[in-house]
């Protein structure tokens, strides 16, 4: 059994990206505070979350361990749902399933104006991604083969009526009688009968190949238009092969239904204001031009996945009342060379025709990646020429065009610098994960739609406190999941327990009630988690626990813990040291209390290593290494190190020394609080889930006084009266837990995963 890391709650988009088998690597944050940079430090974290999962998954199947039938069925189901995985195992995917995977049935449905479009287009871009040329050929073969077969069978029936031929009764029956080709039968004598065959089939047969050929073409054409994302959305009617230059653009016009407005987007007030400024430029260009101002052409909406960038762009359309054309970055790309630039041109000319108008390009990183790098794929030329075309269009027909371009991304760092120059996307609008107040507002929006057994405000406050680190998409997900859980219990109303279940499920995946865990292992997990919790409680700069559970869950975690982090923008050496100790608390507890260490600390050690390397080699915290910084490249393709091998050796020794020092301190702390660790662990074994109150009961209040109120203080008070100035009073899940989006953060949701 192997243990490894759990990750931050998967945001919806991260999840969809994962399912589509694309590589993750989403970095968050647009603000460039030191902390952010630190957290986003590229390369500090390879996307362990995603690939780790796949790998774990493969071994568990491939190794052919004694899986129960139920497990096997689950594996099979997810296998079927994931064509990538499937192909790893077998070349012959079951036809129907495979087909549906590539061309989901609901493909042709015209997106209901705003509401559903986002998710749909996401899925589409996911599927498109997989439509590599081979897949495409496979599709064609899939359709052609039956047709050719059919043609062969039919031709075998073509019989020349002028020709006389003796056939057996069997032949007569099979080839003539049953297909209904017999016109009449004359009995000549006892052993011979004359069979007259209809002549029409012959005429038909003559044309059969031609008819089949055209039918085939038509069919393929339809399939392509449905399957390759050129479908006539926005009510434009069907388009086919010959309309390939037109991408999948969603238009929102003045009188579209289901419009989204700013009131549907909670929080992000600054972003709304900035965007509206753009709309003002767009609608009153004269006012600005008279003063000699150049009107900005574009703005980047920058922020982690699921924070509502797309939603905000749609709301802008709703508020501004100008035509809005939205497209996903990946929709530009096609298997045919030259389609990308063509689509860009078409998009812009369409926008100009209905100017003033707004173009929104979602996930612009798909085409906007810096030129001249980014992997070894051959599609780079195409991407670059698409990008060039975009640059040209944005520059091109200057100020009078009346087109504003908004684009969403969560990786502004990898975008081509030319895109960010004045005259293109010269503004960046940061949309961060909501703080406690923002989460409360988002909850209010979604709670309104639910049947709950209390006031929405009752729930919104409590839930906001319980969901540190959740983005808007996760919150929408919590509400929906809670309703599903309540419905499964045949209940008429949703209550707190359902919401809690939903939150846990979003963090850790499905509960695995019947997962077999030996008593010994459970004990190890409990002591390990207890070590983290107690260490965090008694280390001044570490973060106190919010909740810890040892219920095994679907994303293969054996347990997880949430912390109440402080939201300071800078991190000091002391903080990092305490966090290192807290992260090592699990291993220390195993060693001190159980006398046996396990593989459970692997993920913790990985985090500690990264955290310490960063301090030594990037943040200049080590005297021996000095005030130098060697940030790692985010794409992981580092051919040569930027430092000498001597420096490398010093860095290595320093890292090892630092970690050793931190571990010593942690072991001391755990020895000192041995009783506490044991108490918490036993309580955890008994109750499976512990909240902060339980910790206070056993350990007492945290013994630290700080000058300013910390998040923990705010949290303790209950934020009922704090909400208004709760700006900084936020509770954020330790995102370190979560490397799914490629971020690394020292604070961690420590967790266990069983491969
Ligand atoms: N501030 C918010 N207010 C209300 N709902 C929100 C908010 N943020 C996110 N959501 C919900 O989450 C869903 C997903 O958000 P959206 O697709 O806009 O995120 P995004 O930032 O564009 O993500 P990605 O980076 O993955 O493209 C929205 O459709 C909405 O239901
Ligand atoms: Zn741990």
PDB file of C-alpha atoms in Angstrom, residues 380-520:
ATOM      1  CA  UNK A 380       3.000  24.855 -32.196  1.00  0.00           C
ATOM      2  CA  UNK A 381       3.263  26.540 -35.562  1.00  0.00           C
ATOM      3  CA  UNK A 382      -0.451  26.596 -35.873  1.00  0.00           C
ATOM      4  CA  UNK A 383      -0.854  27.993 -32.400  1.00  0.00           C
ATOM      5  CA  UNK A 384       1.728  30.653 -33.059  1.00  0.00           C
ATOM      6  CA  UNK A 385       0.139  31.798 -36.242  1.00  0.00           C
ATOM      7  CA  UNK A 386      -3.207  31.928 -34.450  1.00  0.00           C
ATOM      8  CA  UNK A 387      -1.643  34.051 -31.769  1.00  0.00           C
ATOM      9  CA  UNK A 388      -0.023  36.286 -34.349  1.00  0.00           C
ATOM     10  CA  UNK A 389      -3.333  36.778 -36.017  1.00  0.00           C
ATOM     11  CA  UNK A 390      -4.867  37.723 -32.702  1.00  0.00           C
ATOM     12  CA  UNK A 391      -2.131  40.274 -32.108  1.00  0.00           C
ATOM     13  CA  UNK A 392      -2.663  41.713 -35.538  1.00  0.00           C
ATOM     14  CA  UNK A 393      -6.403  41.965 -35.077  1.00  0.00           C
ATOM     15  CA  UNK A 394      -6.091  43.680 -31.748  1.00  0.00           C
ATOM     16  CA  UNK A 395      -3.634  46.168 -33.125  1.00  0.00           C
ATOM     17  CA  UNK A 396      -5.120  46.467 -36.481  1.00  0.00           C
ATOM     18  CA  UNK A 397      -8.205  48.470 -36.960  1.00  0.00           C
ATOM     19  CA  UNK A 398      -7.542  50.865 -34.229  1.00  0.00           C
ATOM     20  CA  UNK A 399      -9.672  52.894 -32.020  1.00  0.00           C
ATOM     21  CA  UNK A 400     -12.695  53.323 -34.178  1.00  0.00           C
ATOM     22  CA  UNK A 401     -13.519  49.676 -34.324  1.00  0.00           C
ATOM     23  CA  UNK A 402     -15.455  49.738 -31.087  1.00  0.00           C
ATOM     24  CA  UNK A 403     -14.540  46.224 -30.101  1.00  0.00           C
ATOM     25  CA  UNK A 404     -13.283  45.407 -26.643  1.00  0.00           C
ATOM     26  CA  UNK A 405     -11.622  42.101 -25.974  1.00  0.00           C
ATOM     27  CA  UNK A 406     -11.853  40.436 -22.590  1.00  0.00           C
ATOM     28  CA  UNK A 407      -9.979  37.251 -21.926  1.00  0.00           C
ATOM     29  CA  UNK A 408      -9.835  34.863 -19.017  1.00  0.00           C
ATOM     30  CA  UNK A 409      -6.811  32.965 -17.827  1.00  0.00           C
ATOM     31  CA  UNK A 410      -5.368  31.457 -14.724  1.00  0.00           C
ATOM     32  CA  UNK A 411      -1.824  31.515 -16.039  1.00  0.00           C
ATOM     33  CA  UNK A 412      -0.946  35.109 -16.872  1.00  0.00           C
ATOM     34  CA  UNK A 413       2.688  34.196 -16.301  1.00  0.00           C
ATOM     35  CA  UNK A 414       2.916  31.982 -19.353  1.00  0.00           C
ATOM     36  CA  UNK A 415       1.273  34.374 -21.752  1.00  0.00           C
ATOM     37  CA  UNK A 416       3.260  35.849 -24.572  1.00  0.00           C
ATOM     38  CA  UNK A 417       4.584  39.215 -23.553  1.00  0.00           C
ATOM     39  CA  UNK A 418       3.360  40.724 -26.797  1.00  0.00           C
ATOM     40  CA  UNK A 419      -0.206  40.049 -25.693  1.00  0.00           C
ATOM     41  CA  UNK A 420       0.236  42.157 -22.599  1.00  0.00           C
ATOM     42  CA  UNK A 421       1.651  45.199 -24.307  1.00  0.00           C
ATOM     43  CA  UNK A 422      -0.260  48.459 -24.404  1.00  0.00           C
ATOM     44  CA  UNK A 423      -2.832  48.409 -27.115  1.00  0.00           C
ATOM     45  CA  UNK A 424      -3.654  44.777 -26.468  1.00  0.00           C
ATOM     46  CA  UNK A 425      -4.491  43.353 -23.084  1.00  0.00           C
ATOM     47  CA  UNK A 426      -3.075  46.302 -21.292  1.00  0.00           C
ATOM     48  CA  UNK A 427      -5.074  45.789 -18.155  1.00  0.00           C
ATOM     49  CA  UNK A 428      -5.251  42.898 -15.804  1.00  0.00           C
ATOM     50  CA  UNK A 429      -8.240  42.500 -13.589  1.00  0.00           C
ATOM     51  CA  UNK A 430      -7.515  40.163 -10.708  1.00  0.00           C
ATOM     52  CA  UNK A 431     -10.264  37.902  -9.497  1.00  0.00           C
ATOM     53  CA  UNK A 432      -9.138  36.064  -6.431  1.00  0.00           C
ATOM     54  CA  UNK A 433     -10.659  33.325  -4.430  1.00  0.00           C
ATOM     55  CA  UNK A 434     -13.370  34.784  -2.241  1.00  0.00           C
ATOM     56  CA  UNK A 435     -12.661  35.552   1.374  1.00  0.00           C
ATOM     57  CA  UNK A 436     -15.088  34.591   4.093  1.00  0.00           C
ATOM     58  CA  UNK A 437     -17.317  37.524   3.282  1.00  0.00           C
ATOM     59  CA  UNK A 438     -17.280  36.773  -0.415  1.00  0.00           C
ATOM     60  CA  UNK A 439     -18.052  33.145   0.233  1.00  0.00           C
ATOM     61  CA  UNK A 440     -20.969  34.163   2.364  1.00  0.00           C
ATOM     62  CA  UNK A 441     -22.383  36.221  -0.461  1.00  0.00           C
ATOM     63  CA  UNK A 442     -21.913  33.453  -2.966  1.00  0.00           C
ATOM     64  CA  UNK A 443     -23.612  31.012  -0.620  1.00  0.00           C
ATOM     65  CA  UNK A 444     -26.535  33.372  -0.354  1.00  0.00           C
ATOM     66  CA  UNK A 445     -27.010  33.332  -4.089  1.00  0.00           C
ATOM     67  CA  UNK A 446     -27.091  29.566  -4.269  1.00  0.00           C
ATOM     68  CA  UNK A 447     -28.956  28.952  -1.023  1.00  0.00           C
ATOM     69  CA  UNK A 448     -31.866  30.928  -2.374  1.00  0.00           C
ATOM     70  CA  UNK A 449     -32.476  28.197  -4.852  1.00  0.00           C
ATOM     71  CA  UNK A 450     -32.569  25.454  -2.229  1.00  0.00           C
ATOM     72  CA  UNK A 451     -35.175  24.235   0.202  1.00  0.00           C
ATOM     73  CA  UNK A 452     -33.487  24.560   3.544  1.00  0.00           C
ATOM     74  CA  UNK A 453     -34.739  24.149   7.075  1.00  0.00           C
ATOM     75  CA  UNK A 454     -33.494  27.518   8.287  1.00  0.00           C
ATOM     76  CA  UNK A 455     -32.831  31.072   7.170  1.00  0.00           C
ATOM     77  CA  UNK A 456     -30.366  31.371   4.299  1.00  0.00           C
ATOM     78  CA  UNK A 457     -28.315  33.777   6.417  1.00  0.00           C
ATOM     79  CA  UNK A 458     -28.015  31.147   9.126  1.00  0.00           C
ATOM     80  CA  UNK A 459     -26.406  28.782   6.701  1.00  0.00           C
ATOM     81  CA  UNK A 460     -24.459  31.209   4.581  1.00  0.00           C
ATOM     82  CA  UNK A 461     -22.383  32.374   7.539  1.00  0.00           C
ATOM     83  CA  UNK A 462     -21.651  28.979   8.935  1.00  0.00           C
ATOM     84  CA  UNK A 463     -20.894  27.465   5.592  1.00  0.00           C
ATOM     85  CA  UNK A 464     -18.616  30.309   4.620  1.00  0.00           C
ATOM     86  CA  UNK A 465     -16.605  29.596   7.746  1.00  0.00           C
ATOM     87  CA  UNK A 466     -16.384  25.922   6.942  1.00  0.00           C
ATOM     88  CA  UNK A 467     -15.176  26.368   3.400  1.00  0.00           C
ATOM     89  CA  UNK A 468     -11.857  28.141   3.491  1.00  0.00           C
ATOM     90  CA  UNK A 469     -10.155  28.091   0.120  1.00  0.00           C
ATOM     91  CA  UNK A 470     -13.268  27.290  -1.870  1.00  0.00           C
ATOM     92  CA  UNK A 471     -13.846  29.125  -5.102  1.00  0.00           C
ATOM     93  CA  UNK A 472     -17.275  30.150  -6.361  1.00  0.00           C
ATOM     94  CA  UNK A 473     -17.566  27.029  -8.455  1.00  0.00           C
ATOM     95  CA  UNK A 474     -16.858  24.861  -5.426  1.00  0.00           C
ATOM     96  CA  UNK A 475     -19.527  26.681  -3.457  1.00  0.00           C
ATOM     97  CA  UNK A 476     -22.095  26.157  -6.180  1.00  0.00           C
ATOM     98  CA  UNK A 477     -21.050  22.556  -6.078  1.00  0.00           C
ATOM     99  CA  UNK A 478     -21.486  22.287  -2.297  1.00  0.00           C
ATOM    100  CA  UNK A 479     -25.049  23.564  -2.550  1.00  0.00           C
ATOM    101  CA  UNK A 480     -25.923  21.187  -5.300  1.00  0.00           C
ATOM    102  CA  UNK A 481     -24.260  18.252  -3.612  1.00  0.00           C
ATOM    103  CA  UNK A 482     -26.112  18.956  -0.353  1.00  0.00           C
ATOM    104  CA  UNK A 483     -29.404  18.872  -2.215  1.00  0.00           C
ATOM    105  CA  UNK A 484     -28.445  15.583  -3.813  1.00  0.00           C
ATOM    106  CA  UNK A 485     -27.542  14.072  -0.465  1.00  0.00           C
ATOM    107  CA  UNK A 486     -30.837  15.207   1.047  1.00  0.00           C
ATOM    108  CA  UNK A 487     -32.741  13.843  -1.915  1.00  0.00           C
ATOM    109  CA  UNK A 488     -31.049  10.497  -1.556  1.00  0.00           C
ATOM    110  CA  UNK A 489     -32.357  10.378   2.000  1.00  0.00           C
ATOM    111  CA  UNK A 490     -35.860  11.080   0.682  1.00  0.00           C
ATOM    112  CA  UNK A 491     -36.013  14.272   2.707  1.00  0.00           C
ATOM    113  CA  UNK A 492     -38.027  17.352   1.966  1.00  0.00           C
ATOM    114  CA  UNK A 493     -35.517  19.830   3.335  1.00  0.00           C
ATOM    115  CA  UNK A 494     -31.793  20.264   3.386  1.00  0.00           C
ATOM    116  CA  UNK A 495     -30.094  20.616   6.732  1.00  0.00           C
ATOM    117  CA  UNK A 496     -26.643  21.256   8.124  1.00  0.00           C
ATOM    118  CA  UNK A 497     -25.587  17.654   8.096  1.00  0.00           C
ATOM    119  CA  UNK A 498     -26.147  17.506   4.358  1.00  0.00           C
ATOM    120  CA  UNK A 499     -24.046  20.592   3.800  1.00  0.00           C
ATOM    121  CA  UNK A 500     -21.264  19.172   5.923  1.00  0.00           C
ATOM    122  CA  UNK A 501     -21.416  15.960   4.000  1.00  0.00           C
ATOM    123  CA  UNK A 502     -21.241  17.899   0.776  1.00  0.00           C
ATOM    124  CA  UNK A 503     -18.197  19.884   1.881  1.00  0.00           C
ATOM    125  CA  UNK A 504     -16.349  16.779   2.956  1.00  0.00           C
ATOM    126  CA  UNK A 505     -17.207  15.124  -0.239  1.00  0.00           C
ATOM    127  CA  UNK A 506     -15.916  17.986  -2.304  1.00  0.00           C
ATOM    128  CA  UNK A 507     -12.671  18.042  -0.375  1.00  0.00           C
ATOM    129  CA  UNK A 508     -12.108  14.354  -0.138  1.00  0.00           C
ATOM    130  CA  UNK A 509     -14.410  12.673  -2.595  1.00  0.00           C
ATOM    131  CA  UNK A 510     -16.989  10.016  -1.906  1.00  0.00           C
ATOM    132  CA  UNK A 511     -17.006   8.412   1.486  1.00  0.00           C
ATOM    133  CA  UNK A 512     -15.914   4.825   1.283  1.00  0.00           C
ATOM    134  CA  UNK A 513     -17.850   3.188   4.026  1.00  0.00           C
ATOM    135  CA  UNK A 514     -16.843  -0.309   3.240  1.00  0.00           C
ATOM    136  CA  UNK A 515     -13.225   0.300   2.534  1.00  0.00           C
ATOM    137  CA  UNK A 516     -11.333  -2.285   4.465  1.00  0.00           C
ATOM    138  CA  UNK A 517      -8.760  -0.721   6.689  1.00  0.00           C
ATOM    139  CA  UNK A 518      -7.055  -2.742   9.325  1.00  0.00           C
ATOM    140  CA  UNK A 519      -7.335  -1.564  12.885  1.00  0.00           C
ATOM    141  CA  UNK A 520      -3.629  -1.042  12.980  1.00  0.00           C
TER     142      UNK A 520
END
